[in-house]
Every structure is written in structure tokens, then in C-alpha cells.
Amino acid sequence: MLIVSFLIPVTQLFVWAGWTYNDVLLTADFRQLTYNTVSVGLLATAVIMLLAVIVGNVSRMMNNRVGYAIAKITTTGYSVPGAIIAIGVLSLFIWLDERLAPLYGWMGKGEAPLVLSMSLVMLVVAYVIRFTATGYNSVEAGFEKIGMKYTEASRMLGAGITRTFFGVDLPLIKGSLLSGVILTFVEIVKELPLAMLLRPFNFDTLATKAYQYGSDERIFSAAVPSLFIIGVSTISIIIFHHVGKRVMQ
Amino acid sequence: MSFVAIHKLSFTYSRKQLSVIDQFSFSMSKGEIVGVVGESGSGKSTLLRLIAGLETPAEGKIDISQRTVVDVRTFIPPEQRGVGMVFQDYALFPHLTVAKNIEFGLHRFSKADRQARLKEMIELVQLTGLENRYPHELSGGQQQRVALARALAPKPALLLMDEPFSNLDVDLKAAIRAELRDILKKAEMTCLLVTHDQQDVDAICERTVRIGQFA
């Protein structure tokens, strides 16, 4: 399994990269591409995990149909294809920009420019809609594992909901939180359709670059950005693994 | 004047089901140790959870030291009721040491008072030397004593204990029963203890309340 799904393709990529790296590394700024990919990934992951923890805790505390519904709504984005989310987010942001046009004018940015729809905010929002499910599922599994007993014990000792959350709930789901971060981050790093459609002008990620080479019929050149994606994912897993070991002790 | 007064308390888990607790009334005086006995499923744990504020009753009223903690209009959240609880499975915080577990409820104490209270509690339950252990490094009996110390540390007006001996083996049970009675008397604690074992009640409690069908 591992040979077919990972070793053979990676070897193939290395061979192709060997043919083309001279050319590709010169024409594209890989430091910038990697930086773009990692930074947008981290930003979206941070927002997603924050949302996941808040929604997870609220839905657990409510423990009724409303709480269940909130949780379901938060995670539906995962079942919608990226391109459809992209169109939805795009129309939302263009509408927002139209509404905010007077404000932009007042701030001296000219008459009706597309401020939000040209910014990274749009891409991050789309990632949050699409990938909250991966983060949320980890957090929910963590909450389910610890149950309500520690929360109840904490409140019986005079701690309110906030102190209970930071003193008891959060430390106890740290492990699940961390695996949610890894899953979400890696998912975003290799994501293509949303990045293609919603990236700001001149903002490329490793995935969009690889796609660009591919569609230019330079499939061998696509090997280099692809290997960078694998590199970023692997390094992040190693880092999180080490952090995880420390956290667990 | 009774210290804990429960008046016509009713509770049901869902509207379609029969009441778990139906029109239950009961009172306790200060310093009394009362045992609640009943079959499993008779609603004895639910009674504790209602007094603690972890469940909301359908109707009825609970007063603790002349203050209404719950009735039709009032609901005082668990953290403000001044009630301590020892859970059936102890629910010790696995990420905190014995000392930190016991100190958890002492956040309103000054640092010096907290240290003093911690020392006092450790001595009371005879856990000296184990302060820096984690719960999983303790035996069942030791865990139970930590849970008791943790619940007693903030000086609750009322202590609730849910099946405190169910996780202990028989030999340990007898020893700990006697010990528990001494500790509770020493701390002059008003205590409501739930069990399915009549022997627990005979050994510790001054009075028994039966709950369920045969009440």
C-alpha cells in the first residue's frame, strides 16, 4: 500500500524534478511560494481551530437539538465541492464590497474598488467554511472522550464556565486539538480549487503553481512544487509530533 | 430550622417518560450525615445532581442554609451553591497533581491561606508525601481520599457523595468507612451520601432516607 500510494509516485517526482529543477528553481520564487502556502495555511487553521473549540464547547454545554444543529451547520462545508464554495464566497464578498463602497470612498481609496474581494480574507473565509469539519471532528472526539465529569467536578469546586474551560476542558483536549491542527493544516496546504479561484492577484501557492505547470503541459516541472508540498506536510507533521510528545508529558 | 430543605421536588429526563423523582420532600439539619438508599434507577444520583445544580428540576424547591438555590423562578448555578461533591468515579483532574487538585477550589483564598488549607486537608486525609503525584499514580483508596479532600477544601456548606465506596474492594471498604465517618465528624460537615449498600449507611449515617418504589 505504502509503496504504491507514496513511494512510487514520490520517486517518480524526484526523477522528474531532477530533470527540471535547474530551470524551475530559477523561474519561480519558491521561498515566496512556500511562505504564501504556509502563512495562509496557518492563518486559516488558527481561525478554524478557534471556531471548532467554541462551537464544540457550546454544543456540548447545550446538549440538545439546537446544539446538535449548530454543530452540523458548522461542518456541512466539507461536503460541498470547493468550486461551489468559491462561487458563493465570491458573490458574498463582491456584495459586501458594494455595500462598503461609501466607506472605502471616505477612507480615500477611490470610488468603488474591490477591497475585500481582492484580499486574502476571502480565501481564508473559504478555507474556514470548507475545512472547519476536520478541525471540529477532532475537537468533538476530544470532548466526547473526556465527557462531562471533569467539567462538572470543576463547577462543583466553584469555577465558572470560563475558568473551567481554560483550567480543565482545554488542557484535557490538547491532544485532540493538536491532531485537528495537523489534519486541517495539511488539508489546506494541498488544497487547489479554492486557492485557484479566490487567491488575490499575483498570489500563488505551491498547489496553484504545480497546477499551472501541469496545464502548461510542463508536467515534469510540476514535480518541484509538488515535492515542496510533500516537504511542508512532512515537516509540519514532524513538528507537531514533537510538540505533541512534549504536551503529553 | 432545617439546614437543607427540599420541597415537592420533581424531575424527568424527557417529557415522554415517567418522573424519575416525583414530589420528593426532605430536610436535614446542620452537621447531620444522612444516607440515601435505593435500587439502581430509583433516582438517588439524580437527587444529588439536582441539589448540586447539575440538573434542573421540573418543579419543586431546594433551600440550602436558608437560601433558595432553585425553584420556579430561581436557578443558582452549581459554582455558586457552596455545595461540594465526591463523584462516583472521583473525577480527579488527570492533568493536575494531588496538590493542584485539592487547591483547585481554593482560587478565592490568598496564597498563604491556600497553602495552609492544602496542608490541613492533606493531613486530614493522611496523604502526606503524595502531594506531587498524579491521580493515575494512586491506588483506588488514595484517589478516593483525594476526591474527599478536594471537595472539603473550599469548606462547602453541604457535601454530597455519590456511591463513594463502589470502586473500592471489600477489605478497603470497611477501613475507609470508619475513616470517612471520623473525617466528616472532625470537619463538622453536613453530608448527604447516596448508596445501594445498607451497610454503608449503617456504618456512617445517622439517618436513612429510602427513595424509589418502596419508599
Short mmCIF file of C-alpha atoms in Angstrom, two decimals, chain B residues 15-102:
data_model
loop_
_atom_site.label_atom_id
_atom_site.label_comp_id
_atom_site.label_asym_id
_atom_site.label_seq_id
_atom_site.Cartn_x
_atom_site.Cartn_y
_atom_site.Cartn_z
CA ARG B 15 -41.32 14.77 28.76
CA LYS B 16 -42.41 11.39 27.44
CA GLN B 17 -41.06 9.43 30.38
CA LEU B 18 -42.32 8.98 33.90
CA SER B 19 -40.79 11.17 36.56
CA VAL B 20 -37.52 9.88 37.98
CA ILE B 21 -38.25 11.85 41.12
CA ASP B 22 -41.85 12.66 41.97
CA GLN B 23 -42.94 15.16 44.63
CA PHE B 24 -39.99 14.39 46.87
CA SER B 25 -39.70 16.30 50.15
CA PHE B 26 -36.97 16.01 52.71
CA SER B 27 -34.94 18.03 55.20
CA MET B 28 -31.62 17.86 57.00
CA SER B 29 -30.20 19.71 59.98
CA LYS B 30 -26.70 21.12 60.20
CA GLY B 31 -23.92 18.61 60.83
CA GLU B 32 -26.12 15.65 60.05
CA ILE B 33 -24.90 12.72 57.96
CA VAL B 34 -27.79 11.22 56.03
CA GLY B 35 -27.75 8.20 53.78
CA VAL B 36 -30.00 7.86 50.74
CA VAL B 37 -30.67 4.24 49.86
CA GLY B 38 -32.48 2.89 46.87
CA GLU B 39 -32.40 0.44 43.98
CA SER B 40 -30.36 1.44 40.95
CA GLY B 41 -32.51 3.59 38.71
CA SER B 42 -34.52 4.89 41.65
CA GLY B 43 -33.26 8.43 41.10
CA LYS B 44 -30.84 8.73 44.01
CA SER B 45 -27.96 10.03 41.93
CA THR B 46 -30.40 12.36 40.18
CA LEU B 47 -31.38 13.74 43.58
CA LEU B 48 -27.74 14.63 44.26
CA ARG B 49 -27.36 16.21 40.83
CA LEU B 50 -30.46 18.32 41.44
CA ILE B 51 -29.13 19.56 44.78
CA ALA B 52 -25.75 20.22 43.18
CA GLY B 53 -27.29 22.24 40.33
CA LEU B 54 -26.12 19.87 37.58
CA GLU B 55 -29.75 19.19 36.63
CA THR B 56 -32.79 21.44 36.68
CA PRO B 57 -35.95 20.13 38.36
CA ALA B 58 -39.33 20.19 36.61
CA GLU B 59 -40.87 21.60 39.76
CA GLY B 60 -40.18 21.99 43.45
CA LYS B 61 -37.83 23.98 45.60
CA ILE B 62 -34.47 23.44 47.29
CA ASP B 63 -33.16 25.62 50.12
CA ILE B 64 -29.61 25.34 51.44
CA SER B 65 -28.86 27.27 54.66
CA GLN B 66 -31.92 29.50 54.29
CA ARG B 67 -31.13 30.40 50.71
CA THR B 68 -33.31 29.19 47.86
CA VAL B 69 -30.95 27.68 45.28
CA VAL B 70 -33.64 26.51 42.91
CA ASP B 71 -37.39 26.97 42.46
CA VAL B 72 -39.68 28.01 39.62
CA ARG B 73 -38.02 31.41 39.23
CA THR B 74 -34.52 30.91 40.67
CA PHE B 75 -31.62 28.85 39.43
CA ILE B 76 -28.29 29.38 41.14
CA PRO B 77 -25.50 27.78 39.05
CA PRO B 78 -23.52 24.93 40.66
CA GLU B 79 -20.39 27.01 41.24
CA GLN B 80 -22.32 29.47 43.44
CA ARG B 81 -24.19 27.00 45.62
CA GLY B 82 -21.43 26.27 48.11
CA VAL B 83 -22.01 22.55 47.69
CA GLY B 84 -19.17 20.05 47.41
CA MET B 85 -19.44 16.73 45.66
CA VAL B 86 -17.50 13.48 45.60
CA PHE B 87 -18.28 11.74 42.32
CA GLN B 88 -18.74 8.03 41.95
CA ASP B 89 -15.63 7.72 39.79
CA TYR B 90 -13.96 10.61 41.69
CA ALA B 91 -13.37 12.68 38.51
CA LEU B 92 -9.93 13.79 39.69
CA PHE B 93 -8.34 16.08 37.11
CA PRO B 94 -5.84 13.79 35.37
CA HIS B 95 -3.60 16.66 34.27
CA LEU B 96 -3.12 18.06 37.78
CA THR B 97 -1.16 16.74 40.76
CA VAL B 98 -2.81 15.80 44.05
CA ALA B 99 -1.91 19.20 45.50
CA LYS B 100 -3.24 21.08 42.45
CA ASN B 101 -6.42 19.02 42.50
CA ILE B 102 -7.07 19.93 46.12
#
